[in-house]
Tab-separated table of C-alpha atoms and ligand atoms in Angstrom:
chain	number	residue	atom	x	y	z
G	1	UNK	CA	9.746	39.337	-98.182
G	2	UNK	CA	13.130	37.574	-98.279
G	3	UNK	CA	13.433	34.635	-96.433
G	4	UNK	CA	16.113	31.769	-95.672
G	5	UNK	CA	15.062	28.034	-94.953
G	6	UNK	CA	17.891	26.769	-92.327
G	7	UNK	CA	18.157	23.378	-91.006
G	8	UNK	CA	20.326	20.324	-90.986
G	9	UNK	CA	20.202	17.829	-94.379
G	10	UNK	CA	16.864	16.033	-94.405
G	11	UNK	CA	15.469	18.503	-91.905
G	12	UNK	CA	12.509	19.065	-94.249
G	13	UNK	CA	13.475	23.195	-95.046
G	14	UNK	CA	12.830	22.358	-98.828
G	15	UNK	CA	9.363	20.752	-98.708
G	16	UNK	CA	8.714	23.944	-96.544
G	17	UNK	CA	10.549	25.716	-98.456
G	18	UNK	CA	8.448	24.469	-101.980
G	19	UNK	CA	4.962	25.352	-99.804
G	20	UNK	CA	5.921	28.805	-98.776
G	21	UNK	CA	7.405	29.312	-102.480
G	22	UNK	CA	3.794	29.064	-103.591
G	23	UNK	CA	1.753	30.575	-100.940
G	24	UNK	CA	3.517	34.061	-100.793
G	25	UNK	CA	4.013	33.422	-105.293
G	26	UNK	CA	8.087	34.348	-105.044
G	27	UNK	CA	10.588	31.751	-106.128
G	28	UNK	CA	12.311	29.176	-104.097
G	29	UNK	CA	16.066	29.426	-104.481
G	30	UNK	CA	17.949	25.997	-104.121
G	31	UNK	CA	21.318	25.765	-104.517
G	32	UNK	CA	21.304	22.024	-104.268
G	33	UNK	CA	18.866	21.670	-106.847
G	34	UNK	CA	20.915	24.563	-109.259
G	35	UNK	CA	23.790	22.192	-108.368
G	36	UNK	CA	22.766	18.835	-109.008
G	37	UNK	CA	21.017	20.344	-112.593
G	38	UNK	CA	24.780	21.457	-113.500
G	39	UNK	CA	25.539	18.072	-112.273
G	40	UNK	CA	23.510	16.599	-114.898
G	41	UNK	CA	24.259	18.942	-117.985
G	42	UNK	CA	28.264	18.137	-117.084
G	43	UNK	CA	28.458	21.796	-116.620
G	44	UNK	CA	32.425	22.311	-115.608
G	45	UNK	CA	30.881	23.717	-112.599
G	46	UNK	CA	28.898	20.524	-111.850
G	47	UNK	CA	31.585	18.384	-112.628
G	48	UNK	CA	33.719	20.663	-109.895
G	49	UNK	CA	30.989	20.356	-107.630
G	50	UNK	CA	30.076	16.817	-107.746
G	51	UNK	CA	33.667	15.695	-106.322
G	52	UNK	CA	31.899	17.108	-102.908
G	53	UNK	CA	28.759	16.912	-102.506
G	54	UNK	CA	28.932	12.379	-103.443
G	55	UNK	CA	31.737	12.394	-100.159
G	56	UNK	CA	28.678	15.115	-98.223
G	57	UNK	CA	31.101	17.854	-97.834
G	58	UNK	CA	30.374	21.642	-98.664
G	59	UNK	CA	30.911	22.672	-101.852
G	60	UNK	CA	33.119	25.859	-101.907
G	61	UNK	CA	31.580	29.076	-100.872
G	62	UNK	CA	32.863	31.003	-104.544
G	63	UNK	CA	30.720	28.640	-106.345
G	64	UNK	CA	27.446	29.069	-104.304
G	65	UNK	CA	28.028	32.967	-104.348
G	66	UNK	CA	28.339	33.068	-107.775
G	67	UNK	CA	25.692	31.143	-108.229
G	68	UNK	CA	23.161	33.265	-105.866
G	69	UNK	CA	24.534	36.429	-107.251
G	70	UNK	CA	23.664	35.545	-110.603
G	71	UNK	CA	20.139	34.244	-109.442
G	72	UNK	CA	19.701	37.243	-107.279
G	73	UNK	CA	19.662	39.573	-109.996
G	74	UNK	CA	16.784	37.633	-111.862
G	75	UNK	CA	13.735	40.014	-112.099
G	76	UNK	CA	11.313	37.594	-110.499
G	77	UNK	CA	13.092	38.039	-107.366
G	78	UNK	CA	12.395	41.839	-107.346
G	79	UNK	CA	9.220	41.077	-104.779
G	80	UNK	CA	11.105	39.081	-102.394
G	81	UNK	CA	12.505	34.948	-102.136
G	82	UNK	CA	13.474	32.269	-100.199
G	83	UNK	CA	16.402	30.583	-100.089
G	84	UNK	CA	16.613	26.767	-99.382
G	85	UNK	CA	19.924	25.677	-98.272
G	86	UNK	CA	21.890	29.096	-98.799
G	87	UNK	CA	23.942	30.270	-96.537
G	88	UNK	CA	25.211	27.225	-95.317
G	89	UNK	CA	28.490	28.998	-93.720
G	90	UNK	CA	29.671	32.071	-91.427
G	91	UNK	CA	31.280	33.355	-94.872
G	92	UNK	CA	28.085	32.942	-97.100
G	93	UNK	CA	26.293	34.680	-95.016
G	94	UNK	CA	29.093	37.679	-94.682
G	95	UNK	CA	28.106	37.961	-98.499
G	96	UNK	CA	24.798	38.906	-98.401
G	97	UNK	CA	25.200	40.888	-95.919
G	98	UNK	CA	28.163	42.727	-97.600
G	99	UNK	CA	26.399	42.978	-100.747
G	100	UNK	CA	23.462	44.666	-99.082
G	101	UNK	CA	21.044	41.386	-99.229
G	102	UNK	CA	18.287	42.192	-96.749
G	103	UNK	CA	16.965	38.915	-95.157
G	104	UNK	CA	13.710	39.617	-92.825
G	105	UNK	CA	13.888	35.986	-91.431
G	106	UNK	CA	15.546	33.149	-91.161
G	107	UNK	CA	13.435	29.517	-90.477
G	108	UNK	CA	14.861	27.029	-88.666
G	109	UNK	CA	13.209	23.553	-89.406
G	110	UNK	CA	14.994	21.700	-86.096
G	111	UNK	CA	15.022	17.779	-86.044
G	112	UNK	CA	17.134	15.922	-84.077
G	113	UNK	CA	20.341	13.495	-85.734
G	114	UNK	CA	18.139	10.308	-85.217
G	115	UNK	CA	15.211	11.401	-86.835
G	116	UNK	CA	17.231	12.958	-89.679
G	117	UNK	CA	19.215	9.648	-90.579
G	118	UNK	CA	15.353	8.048	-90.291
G	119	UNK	CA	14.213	10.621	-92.559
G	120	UNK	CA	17.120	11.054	-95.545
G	121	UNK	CA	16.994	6.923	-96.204
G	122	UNK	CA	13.155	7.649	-96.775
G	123	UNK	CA	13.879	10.189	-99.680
G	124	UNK	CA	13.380	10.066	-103.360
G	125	UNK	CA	13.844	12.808	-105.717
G	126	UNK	CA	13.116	13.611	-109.219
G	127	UNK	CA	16.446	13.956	-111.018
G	128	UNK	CA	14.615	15.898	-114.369
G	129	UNK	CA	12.397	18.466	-112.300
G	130	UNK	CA	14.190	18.335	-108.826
G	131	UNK	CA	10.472	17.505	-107.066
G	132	UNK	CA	11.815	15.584	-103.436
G	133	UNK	CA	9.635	12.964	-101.984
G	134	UNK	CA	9.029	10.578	-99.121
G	135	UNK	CA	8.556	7.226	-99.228
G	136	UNK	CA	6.312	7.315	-95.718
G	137	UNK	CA	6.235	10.768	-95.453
G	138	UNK	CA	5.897	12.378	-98.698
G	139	UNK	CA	5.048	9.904	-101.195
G	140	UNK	CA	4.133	10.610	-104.985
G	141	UNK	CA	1.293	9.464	-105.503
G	142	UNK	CA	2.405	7.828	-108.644
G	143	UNK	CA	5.000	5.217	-106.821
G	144	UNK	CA	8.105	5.255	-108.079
G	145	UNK	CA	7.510	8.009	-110.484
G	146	UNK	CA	7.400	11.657	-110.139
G	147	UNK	CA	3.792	13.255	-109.891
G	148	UNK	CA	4.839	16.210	-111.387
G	149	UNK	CA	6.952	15.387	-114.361
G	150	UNK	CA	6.667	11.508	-114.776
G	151	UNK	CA	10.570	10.657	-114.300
G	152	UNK	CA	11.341	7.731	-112.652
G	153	UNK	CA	12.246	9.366	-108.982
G	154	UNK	CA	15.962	7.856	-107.537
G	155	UNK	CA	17.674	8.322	-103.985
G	156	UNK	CA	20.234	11.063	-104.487
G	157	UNK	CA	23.984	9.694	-103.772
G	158	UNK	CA	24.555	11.554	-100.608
G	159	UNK	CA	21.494	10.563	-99.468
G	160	UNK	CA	23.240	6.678	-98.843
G	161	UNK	CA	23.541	6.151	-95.195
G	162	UNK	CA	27.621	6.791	-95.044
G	163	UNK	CA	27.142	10.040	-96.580
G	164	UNK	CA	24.280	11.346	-94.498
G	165	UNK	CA	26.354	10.807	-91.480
G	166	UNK	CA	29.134	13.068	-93.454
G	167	UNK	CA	26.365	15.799	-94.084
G	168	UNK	CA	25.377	15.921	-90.657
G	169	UNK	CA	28.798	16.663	-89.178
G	170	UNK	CA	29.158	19.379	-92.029
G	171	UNK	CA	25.888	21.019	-90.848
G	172	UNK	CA	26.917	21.086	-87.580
G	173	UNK	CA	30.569	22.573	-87.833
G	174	UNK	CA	29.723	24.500	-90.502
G	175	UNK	CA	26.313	25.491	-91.210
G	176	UNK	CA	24.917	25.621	-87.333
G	177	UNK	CA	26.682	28.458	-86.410
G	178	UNK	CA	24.531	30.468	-88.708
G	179	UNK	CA	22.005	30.350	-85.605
G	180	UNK	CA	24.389	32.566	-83.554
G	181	UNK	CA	25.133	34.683	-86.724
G	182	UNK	CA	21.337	35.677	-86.853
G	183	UNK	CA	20.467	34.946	-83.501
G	184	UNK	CA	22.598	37.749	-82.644
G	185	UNK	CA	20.725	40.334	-85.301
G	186	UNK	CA	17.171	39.170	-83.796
G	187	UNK	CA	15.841	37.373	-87.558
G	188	UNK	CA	16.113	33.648	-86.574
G	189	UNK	CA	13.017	31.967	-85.711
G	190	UNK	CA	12.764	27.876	-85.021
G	191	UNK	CA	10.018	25.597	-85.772
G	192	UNK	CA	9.970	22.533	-84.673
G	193	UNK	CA	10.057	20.031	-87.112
G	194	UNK	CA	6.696	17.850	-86.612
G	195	UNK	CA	5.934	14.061	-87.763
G	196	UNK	CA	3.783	15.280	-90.142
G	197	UNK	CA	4.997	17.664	-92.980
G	198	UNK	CA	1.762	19.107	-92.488
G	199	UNK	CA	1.826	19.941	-89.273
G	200	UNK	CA	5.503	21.617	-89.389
G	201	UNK	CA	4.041	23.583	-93.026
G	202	UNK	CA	0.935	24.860	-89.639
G	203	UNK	CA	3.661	26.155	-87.714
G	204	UNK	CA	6.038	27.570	-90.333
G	205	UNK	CA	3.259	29.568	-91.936
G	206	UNK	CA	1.993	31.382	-88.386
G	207	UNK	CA	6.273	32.305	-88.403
G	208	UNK	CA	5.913	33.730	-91.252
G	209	UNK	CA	2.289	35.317	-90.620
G	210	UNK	CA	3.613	36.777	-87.303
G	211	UNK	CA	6.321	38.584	-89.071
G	212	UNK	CA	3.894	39.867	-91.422
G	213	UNK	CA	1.371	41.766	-88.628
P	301	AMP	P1	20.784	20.238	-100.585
P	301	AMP	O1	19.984	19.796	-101.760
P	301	AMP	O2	20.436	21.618	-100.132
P	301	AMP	O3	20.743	19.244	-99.451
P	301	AMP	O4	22.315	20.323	-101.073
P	301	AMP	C1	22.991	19.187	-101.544
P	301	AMP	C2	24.489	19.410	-101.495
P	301	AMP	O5	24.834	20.522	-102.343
P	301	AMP	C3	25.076	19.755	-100.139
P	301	AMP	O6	25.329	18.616	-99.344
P	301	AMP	C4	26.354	20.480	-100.545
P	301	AMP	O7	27.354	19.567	-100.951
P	301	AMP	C5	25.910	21.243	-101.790
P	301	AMP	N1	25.417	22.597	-101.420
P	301	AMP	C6	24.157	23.089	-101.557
P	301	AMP	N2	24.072	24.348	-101.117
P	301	AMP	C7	25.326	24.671	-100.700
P	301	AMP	C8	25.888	25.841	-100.105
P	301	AMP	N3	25.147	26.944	-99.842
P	301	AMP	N4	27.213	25.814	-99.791
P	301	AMP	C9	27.984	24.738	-100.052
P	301	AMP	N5	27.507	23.600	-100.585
P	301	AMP	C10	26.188	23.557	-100.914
């Protein structure tokens, strides 16, 4: 099953994202998390997409395809994925489709603005593993220091509280009108994102189980 995680920064698609990674055992594809490790190995394509993502803009769409095409191709993906925070424009999209992609569903995590700029100042991630975190919602429960590889966890520089406000707007000229995109070709599916991570991981599984029956 292939399956894309949609929803605005902070939204919650990649804890959801992480969980249905390991329930259905087929990898979680993030290209925030393949950009930020090129970020931190100085990669000339990190240090081309760094310049955008600190001021919360996009980063161009012929980086993220070639990054997904590349990833695509990777044998573990041969019994399906998910894809957390790809497409994130009307053109991204037009290149899976165009390259014969098949997507069975799209998830939409929705949370309104308020809750997200609540949400993103309440994040922490892991910058060796890429693990994300809560400080009320999510926390590790080793403090300040990731549960799963022991790195001290950090906020993520577009996570400060002038950049979130610069992501938003980009998710909503850019990246909402994905909605209409598969709206219109009946694979778009919202949950409702719920205080507790819990609670939304309830409803985004019986999505997913409803597609499957
Ligand atoms: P994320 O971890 O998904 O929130 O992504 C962090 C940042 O990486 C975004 O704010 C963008 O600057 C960049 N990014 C990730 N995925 C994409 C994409 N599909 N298209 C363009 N930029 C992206």
């Amino acid at each position: 099953m292939n399956i894309i995680f949609l929803g605005a920064p902070g939204a919650g698609k990649g804890t959801q994202a992480e969980n249905i990674s390991e329930k259905l055992n087929i990898p979680n594809i993030s290209t925030g998390v393949i950009l930020r490790e090129a970020i931190n190995e100085k990669t000339s394509m990190g240090l081309k997409a760094k310049d955008y993502m600190d001021k919360g803009a996009l980063v161009p769409d012929a980086i993220v395809i070639s990054i997904i095409k590349s990833r695509l191709t990777k044998p573990d993906c041969e019994n399906g994925f998910i894809l957390d925070g790809f497409p994130r424009t009307v053109p991204q999209a037009e290149y899976l489709e165009e390259s014969g992609v098949v997507i069975d569903l799209i998830v939409d995590i929705h949370v309104p603005d308020d809750k997200i700029i609540e949400r993103m100042s309440g994040r922490r991630v892991c910058p060796m593993c890429g693990a994300t975190y809560h400080i009320i919602y999510k926390p590790s429960h080793r403090g300040n220091i990731c549960g799963r590889c022991e790195s001290r966890l950090i906020i993520r520089d577009d996570d400060k509280p002038e950049v979130v406000l610069s992501r938003l707007e980009t998710y909503h000229k850019q990246t909402e009108p994905l909605k209409d995109f598969y709206g219109k070709r009946n694979v778009l599916k919202t949950v409702i994102g719920q205080e507790e991570v819990e609670d939304t991981s309830r409803l985004t599984y019986e999505v997913i189980q409803n597609f499957n029956k």
